Coordinates of C-alpha atoms and ligand atoms in Angstrom, one line a residue:
X128 CA 28.0 44.3 -1.2
X129 CA 25.8 41.3 -2.1
X130 CA 23.0 43.1 -3.9
X131 CA 20.6 40.1 -4.3
X132 CA 21.1 39.1 -0.7
X133 CA 20.2 42.6 0.4
X134 CA 17.1 42.7 -1.9
X135 CA 16.0 39.3 -0.6
X136 CA 16.4 40.2 3.1
X137 CA 14.3 43.3 2.7
X138 CA 11.8 41.8 0.2
X139 CA 12.5 44.2 -2.7
X140 CA 11.3 43.7 -6.2
X141 CA 13.7 45.9 -8.1
X142 CA 16.7 48.1 -7.9
X143 CA 17.6 50.2 -10.9
X144 CA 20.8 52.2 -11.5
X145 CA 20.8 55.2 -13.8
X146 CA 24.0 56.8 -15.2
X147 CA 24.1 59.7 -17.6
X148 CA 27.6 61.0 -18.3
X149 CA 26.1 64.1 -20.1
X150 CA 24.2 65.4 -17.1
X151 CA 26.3 63.8 -14.4
X152 CA 23.3 61.9 -13.1
X153 CA 24.0 59.0 -10.8
X154 CA 20.6 57.8 -9.7
X155 CA 19.2 54.7 -8.0
X156 CA 15.5 53.8 -7.8
X157 CA 14.4 51.1 -5.4
X158 CA 11.0 49.5 -5.8
X159 CA 10.1 47.6 -2.7
X160 CA 6.6 46.2 -3.3
X161 CA 3.9 46.9 -5.9
X162 CA 1.2 44.5 -4.7
X163 CA -1.1 47.4 -3.8
X164 CA -0.2 49.6 -6.8
X165 CA 2.7 51.6 -8.4
X166 CA 5.6 52.3 -6.0
X167 CA 5.4 56.0 -4.9
X168 CA 8.2 57.7 -3.0
X169 CA 10.3 60.9 -3.0
X170 CA 13.6 61.5 -4.7
X171 CA 16.3 62.3 -2.3
X172 CA 19.5 64.2 -3.4
X173 CA 22.4 63.7 -1.0
X174 CA 26.1 63.7 -1.0
X175 CA 26.5 60.1 -0.1
X176 CA 30.1 59.2 1.0
X177 CA 29.9 55.8 -0.8
X178 CA 27.7 54.1 -3.3
X179 CA 26.9 51.4 -0.7
X180 CA 25.6 54.1 1.6
X181 CA 23.3 55.4 -1.2
X182 CA 22.0 51.8 -1.9
X183 CA 21.3 51.1 1.8
X184 CA 19.4 54.4 2.1
X185 CA 17.2 53.8 -0.9
X186 CA 16.4 50.3 0.1
X187 CA 15.6 51.3 3.7
X188 CA 13.5 54.3 2.6
X189 CA 11.5 52.5 -0.1
X190 CA 10.5 49.7 2.3
X191 CA 9.3 52.3 4.7
X192 CA 7.1 53.7 1.9
X193 CA 5.4 50.3 1.4
X194 CA 4.3 50.3 5.0
X195 CA 3.2 53.9 5.0
X196 CA 1.1 53.6 1.8
X197 CA -0.4 50.3 3.0
X198 CA -1.5 51.5 6.5
X199 CA -2.9 54.7 5.0
X200 CA -5.2 52.6 2.9
X201 CA -3.7 53.8 -0.4
X202 CA -3.5 51.6 -3.5
X203 CA 0.2 52.4 -3.9
X204 CA 3.4 50.5 -3.3
X205 CA 6.7 51.6 -1.8
X206 CA 9.5 53.1 -3.8
X207 CA 12.2 55.7 -3.4
X208 CA 14.9 57.3 -5.5
X209 CA 18.3 58.7 -4.6
X210 CA 20.5 61.0 -6.7
X211 CA 24.1 61.0 -5.6
X212 CA 25.3 64.6 -5.5
X213 CA 25.4 67.8 -3.5
X214 CA 22.0 69.5 -3.7
X215 CA 23.6 72.9 -3.0
X216 CA 26.1 72.6 -5.9
X217 CA 25.1 69.9 -8.4
X218 CA 21.5 70.7 -9.3
X219 CA 20.8 71.5 -12.9
X220 CA 17.7 71.4 -15.2
X221 CA 19.6 68.8 -17.3
X222 CA 20.2 66.6 -14.3
X223 CA 16.5 66.4 -13.3
X224 CA 15.3 66.1 -16.9
X225 CA 17.7 63.2 -17.3
X226 CA 16.3 61.6 -14.1
X227 CA 12.8 62.2 -15.5
X228 CA 13.6 60.2 -18.6
X229 CA 14.8 57.3 -16.5
X230 CA 11.7 57.4 -14.4
X231 CA 9.6 57.4 -17.7
X232 CA 11.6 54.3 -18.7
X233 CA 10.2 52.5 -15.6
X234 CA 6.8 52.7 -17.3
X235 CA 4.8 53.7 -14.2
X236 CA 6.1 51.1 -11.8
X237 CA 7.6 54.0 -9.9
X238 CA 6.2 57.5 -9.3
X239 CA 8.5 60.1 -7.9
X240 CA 8.1 63.2 -5.8
X241 CA 10.2 65.7 -3.8
X242 CA 12.2 64.7 -0.8
X243 CA 15.2 65.9 1.2
X244 CA 17.5 67.8 -1.1
X245 CA 14.9 68.2 -3.9
X246 CA 12.1 70.7 -4.3
X247 CA 9.0 71.5 -6.4
X248 CA 11.2 73.3 -9.0
X249 CA 13.2 70.1 -9.5
X250 CA 10.0 68.0 -9.8
X251 CA 8.8 70.4 -12.5
X252 CA 11.9 69.7 -14.5
X253 CA 11.3 66.0 -14.0
X254 CA 7.7 66.6 -15.2
X255 CA 9.0 67.8 -18.6
X256 CA 10.1 64.3 -19.3
X257 CA 7.6 62.1 -17.5
X258 CA 4.1 62.1 -16.1
X259 CA 5.1 59.7 -13.3
X260 CA 5.8 62.6 -10.9
X261 CA 3.6 64.1 -8.2
X262 CA 3.8 66.9 -5.6
X263 CA 4.1 69.6 -8.2
X264 CA 2.8 73.2 -7.9
X265 CA -0.9 74.2 -8.1
X266 CA -0.2 76.3 -11.2
X267 CA 0.8 73.1 -13.0
X268 CA -2.2 71.2 -11.8
X269 CA -0.6 69.7 -8.8
X270 CA -1.5 69.8 -5.1
X271 CA 1.2 72.2 -3.9
X272 CA 2.4 72.1 -0.3
X273 CA 1.3 68.9 1.4
X274 CA 1.9 70.3 5.0
X275 CA -1.6 71.5 5.8
X276 CA -2.9 67.9 5.1
X277 CA 0.0 66.4 7.1
X278 CA -0.7 68.7 10.0
X279 CA -4.4 67.9 10.0
X280 CA -3.6 64.2 10.0
X281 CA -1.2 64.7 13.0
X282 CA -3.9 66.6 14.8
X283 CA -6.3 63.7 14.2
X284 CA -3.6 61.3 15.5
X285 CA -3.1 63.3 18.6
X286 CA -6.9 63.2 19.3
X287 CA -6.9 59.4 18.8
X288 CA -3.9 59.1 21.2
X289 CA -5.7 61.3 23.8
X290 CA -8.8 59.2 23.5
X291 CA -6.8 56.0 24.0
X292 CA -4.5 57.1 26.8
X293 CA -6.6 59.7 28.7
X294 CA -10.1 58.8 27.5
X295 CA -10.8 62.4 26.5
X296 CA -12.5 63.6 23.4
X297 CA -11.1 67.1 23.6
X298 CA -7.6 68.6 23.9
X299 CA -8.9 71.4 26.2
X300 CA -6.5 72.1 29.0
X301 CA -4.0 69.4 27.9
X302 CA -0.4 70.5 27.9
X303 CA 1.3 69.8 24.5
X304 CA 4.9 70.6 23.6
X305 CA 5.6 71.2 19.9
X306 CA 9.2 70.9 18.6
X307 CA 9.6 72.6 15.2
X308 CA 7.4 75.3 13.9
X309 CA 8.0 74.9 10.2
X310 CA 5.5 73.9 7.5
X311 CA 3.8 71.2 9.5
X312 CA 4.4 72.5 13.1
X313 CA 2.9 75.9 12.5
X314 CA -0.3 74.4 11.0
X315 CA -0.5 71.9 13.9
X316 CA -0.2 74.7 16.5
X317 CA -3.2 76.4 15.0
X318 CA -5.4 73.2 15.3
X319 CA -4.2 72.5 18.9
X320 CA -4.7 76.1 19.9
X321 CA -8.3 76.2 18.6
X322 CA -9.0 73.0 20.6
X323 CA -7.9 74.8 23.8
X324 CA -4.6 73.0 24.5
X325 CA -1.9 74.7 26.6
X326 CA 1.0 75.0 24.2
X327 CA 4.8 74.9 24.8
X328 CA 6.6 75.6 21.6
X329 CA 10.2 75.8 20.3
X330 CA 12.2 76.2 17.1
X331 CA 15.9 76.9 16.5
X332 CA 14.8 79.6 14.1
X333 CA 13.8 82.7 16.1
X334 CA 11.6 84.0 13.2
X335 CA 9.4 80.9 13.4
X336 CA 9.1 81.3 17.1
X337 CA 8.1 85.0 16.8
X338 CA 5.6 84.2 14.1
X339 CA 3.8 81.8 16.3
X340 CA 4.0 83.9 19.5
X341 CA 2.5 86.8 17.6
X342 CA -0.5 84.7 16.6
X343 CA -1.2 82.4 19.5
X344 CA -0.9 82.4 23.3
X345 CA 1.9 79.9 23.9
X346 CA 4.9 79.4 26.1
X347 CA 8.3 79.5 24.5
X348 CA 10.8 76.9 25.7
X349 CA 14.5 76.7 24.7
X350 CA 15.1 74.0 22.0
X351 CA 17.3 71.9 24.3
X352 CA 14.6 71.8 27.0
X353 CA 11.5 71.0 24.9
X354 CA 11.8 67.2 25.4
X355 CA 12.0 67.6 29.2
X356 CA 8.7 69.4 29.6
X357 CA 6.2 68.1 32.0
X358 CA 3.4 67.8 29.4
X359 CA 0.7 65.4 28.4
X360 CA 1.8 65.1 24.8
X361 CA 5.2 65.6 23.1
X362 CA 4.7 66.4 19.4
X363 CA 8.1 66.3 17.5
X364 CA 7.8 68.2 14.2
X365 CA 11.4 68.8 13.4
X366 CA 14.1 66.2 13.4
X367 CA 14.2 62.4 13.7
X368 CA 15.6 60.2 16.4
X369 CA 14.8 62.7 19.3
X370 CA 13.4 59.7 21.2
X371 CA 16.2 57.3 22.1
X372 CA 17.6 55.4 24.9
X373 CA 19.1 58.5 26.4
X374 CA 16.0 60.7 26.2
X375 CA 13.3 58.2 27.1
X376 CA 14.2 58.0 30.8
X377 CA 13.9 61.8 30.9
X378 CA 10.5 62.0 29.3
X379 CA 7.6 63.2 31.4
X380 CA 4.9 63.1 28.7
X381 CA 2.2 60.4 28.5
X382 CA 2.0 60.4 24.7
X383 CA 4.4 60.9 21.8
X384 CA 2.6 61.9 18.7
X385 CA 4.1 64.2 16.0
X386 CA 4.9 64.7 12.4
X387 CA 8.7 64.0 12.3
X388 CA 9.9 61.0 10.3
X389 CA 11.9 58.3 12.2
X390 CA 11.1 59.7 15.7
X391 CA 12.5 56.6 17.3
X392 CA 16.3 56.2 17.0
X393 CA 16.0 52.4 17.4
X394 CA 12.3 51.5 16.7
X395 CA 12.2 48.0 18.1
X396 CA 14.2 48.8 21.3
X397 CA 12.8 52.3 21.9
X398 CA 9.2 51.3 21.4
X399 CA 9.5 48.6 24.0
X400 CA 11.1 51.0 26.5
X401 CA 8.3 53.5 25.9
X402 CA 5.7 50.9 26.6
X403 CA 7.5 49.9 29.8
X404 CA 7.6 53.5 30.9
X405 CA 3.8 53.8 30.2
X406 CA 4.2 56.3 27.3
X407 CA 1.9 55.8 24.4
X408 CA 3.6 56.1 21.0
X409 CA 1.7 56.9 17.8
X410 CA 3.9 55.4 15.1
X411 CA 5.4 58.1 13.0
X412 CA 4.6 56.8 9.5
X413 CA 0.9 56.3 10.5
X414 CA 0.3 59.7 12.0
X415 CA 2.3 61.7 9.4
X416 CA 0.8 59.9 6.3
X417 CA -1.2 63.1 5.4
X418 CA 1.6 64.2 3.1
X419 CA 1.5 60.9 1.1
X420 CA -2.3 60.9 1.1
X421 CA -2.1 64.4 -0.4
X422 CA 0.2 63.5 -3.3
X423 CA -1.6 60.2 -3.9
X424 CA -4.8 62.2 -4.3
X425 CA -3.0 64.4 -6.9
X426 CA -2.7 61.3 -9.2
X427 CA -6.4 61.1 -9.5
X428 CA -6.9 64.8 -10.1
X429 CA -6.4 66.8 -6.9
X430 CA -9.4 67.2 -4.7
X431 CA -8.5 69.1 -1.5
X432 CA -11.7 68.1 0.4
X433 CA -11.1 64.4 -0.4
X434 CA -7.5 64.7 0.7
X435 CA -8.5 66.1 4.1
X436 CA -11.3 63.5 4.5
X437 CA -8.7 60.7 3.9
X438 CA -6.3 62.2 6.4
X439 CA -9.2 62.3 8.9
X440 CA -9.2 58.5 8.8
X441 CA -5.8 58.5 10.6
X442 CA -7.9 58.7 13.8
X443 CA -9.5 55.3 13.2
X444 CA -6.4 53.8 11.8
X445 CA -4.5 54.6 15.0
X446 CA -7.3 53.4 17.2
X447 CA -7.2 50.1 15.3
X448 CA -3.4 49.9 16.0
X449 CA -3.8 50.7 19.7
X450 CA -6.5 48.0 19.9
X451 CA -4.3 45.4 18.2
X452 CA -1.3 46.3 20.4
X453 CA -3.3 45.7 23.5
X454 CA -5.0 42.5 22.3
X455 CA -1.7 40.9 21.1
X456 CA 0.5 42.4 23.9
X457 CA 2.8 44.0 21.4
X458 CA 4.1 47.5 21.0
X459 CA 2.2 50.1 18.8
X460 CA 5.2 50.0 16.5
X461 CA 4.9 46.3 15.9
X462 CA 1.1 46.5 15.7
X463 CA 1.4 49.1 12.9
X464 CA 3.9 47.0 10.9
X465 CA 1.6 43.9 11.2
X466 CA -1.4 45.9 10.1
X467 CA 0.4 47.2 7.0
X468 CA 1.7 43.7 6.2
X469 CA -1.7 42.1 6.6
X470 CA -3.3 44.4 4.0
X471 CA -0.5 43.5 1.5
X472 CA -0.8 39.8 2.2
X473 CA -4.6 39.9 1.7
X474 CA -4.3 41.4 -1.7
X475 CA -1.3 39.3 -2.6
X476 CA -3.2 36.1 -2.1
X477 CA -5.9 37.4 -4.4
X478 CA -3.4 38.1 -7.2
X479 CA 0.1 36.9 -7.7
X480 CA 2.4 38.5 -5.1
X481 CA 4.8 40.4 -7.3
X482 CA 2.5 41.1 -10.2
X483 CA 3.9 43.3 -12.9
X484 CA 2.3 46.7 -12.7
X485 CA -0.3 47.3 -15.4
X486 CA 0.8 49.9 -18.0
X487 CA -1.5 52.6 -16.7
X488 CA -1.0 55.7 -14.7
X489 CA -4.3 55.3 -12.8
X490 CA -4.3 53.9 -9.3
X491 CA -6.3 50.7 -9.1
X492 CA -9.5 51.1 -7.1
X493 CA -10.1 47.3 -6.8
Ligands
LIG36 P1 10.3 72.3 7.9 O1 11.7 72.2 7.5 O2 9.4 73.2 7.3 O3 10.2 72.6 9.5 C1 11.1 72.0 10.5 C2 11.3 73.1 11.5 O4 12.1 72.5 12.6 C3 12.1 74.3 11.0 O5 11.4 75.5 11.4 C4 13.4 74.2 11.8 O6 14.0 75.4 12.1 C5 13.0 73.4 13.0 N1 14.1 72.7 13.7 C6 15.1 72.1 13.2 N2 15.9 71.6 14.2 C7 15.3 71.9 15.3 C8 15.6 71.6 16.7 N3 16.7 70.9 17.0 N4 14.8 72.1 17.6 C9 13.7 72.8 17.3 N5 13.3 73.1 16.0 C10 14.1 72.6 15.1 O7 9.8 70.8 7.9 P2 8.3 70.3 7.8 O8 7.9 70.1 6.4 O9 7.5 71.1 8.8 O10 8.5 68.8 8.4 C11 8.7 68.6 9.8 C12 8.9 67.1 10.0 O11 7.8 66.3 9.6 C13 10.1 66.5 9.3 O12 10.7 65.5 10.0 C14 9.5 65.9 8.0 O13 10.3 64.9 7.5 C15 8.2 65.4 8.6 N6 7.1 65.2 7.6 C16 6.7 66.3 6.9 C17 5.7 66.2 6.0 C18 5.2 67.4 5.2 O14 4.1 67.3 4.6 N7 5.9 68.5 5.2 C19 5.1 64.9 5.8 C20 5.5 63.8 6.5 C21 6.5 64.0 7.4

């Protein structure tokens, strides 16, 4: 693998490898861009088949974080970490403390958080060694579970999409299918229900379905049928890649707006096909930014009200993206990417592009 060629093609600033024979840690941190501030992104633990697979994953994910932070208006850059290992077997306090020391060594250029394969407990072990960690429990001064803020942001995004596509200010009487009733999906259902939407829900976990059916009047749909429902809005809140070249021709919805990461299997191709089929797509990293907004808020001393207020702005951000997409005759996916890049370029011309991050934990407010 030609590392520098990979870094150049994706625009990365830094790739750091960490090896600790005593804890067994094999970790990689990728810092994509720190123009807006320190690079923030979760630490994924995964049993990668090859080192190359781990490198590609951390490069891809860290670049995504640059765009997500930029479009959310945060003064943060994009970064990500991966630990090569089996999260079910290889986790120890020693391993995460070791990872924490390496993060500390990056001197604030990268701030970590939980991700797939890691949890709050792991981050608390990281915190023993470094303050450059976020998304920890309330008892340790953190913000706790980000899902309520994520769900609120998704709700705002759905409202913006409805305004754009159907010119309505309310969700009353609109049919919405929700796939996945976990942390985000269950909170989202409560917002949609209160607004008078007609809900079609599913989950592969029967307990989650029963929990929701006991609380709200909704129609249960088998997991394999949820995407085929004749609804106004499809809200994927479980897996990625549910929207792909096979499923798009079967979709009957007018809007796709949900919390799941990587909703589109092939973003460029699929977003064009959605547009052709007259389906409005709310870009995933824009509409689900509430989680990032929440952990970013923690860095300044957690203020729940402020976090919700910031997530509310997802409405305006999406309206801006829809407007740009129409004006420039591009997909909403491309409009979101351009919007995120524009903000970075604007700051980068004021300062040097890859300026070294100041030795301070505070997010810059300039
Ligand atoms: P979660 O694990 O709590 O919930 C996911 C739910 O989806 C589970 O109840 C699971 O049983 C269900 N599910 C899995 N496969 C399914 C299938 N094939 N059909 C129907 N249901 C299925 O996860 P979450 O925290 O609610 O996150 C949901 C999605 O939103 C994920 O893609 C996540 O990456 C994304 N996201 C979450 C946050 C957050 O703050 N939690 C922030 C940004 C993005």
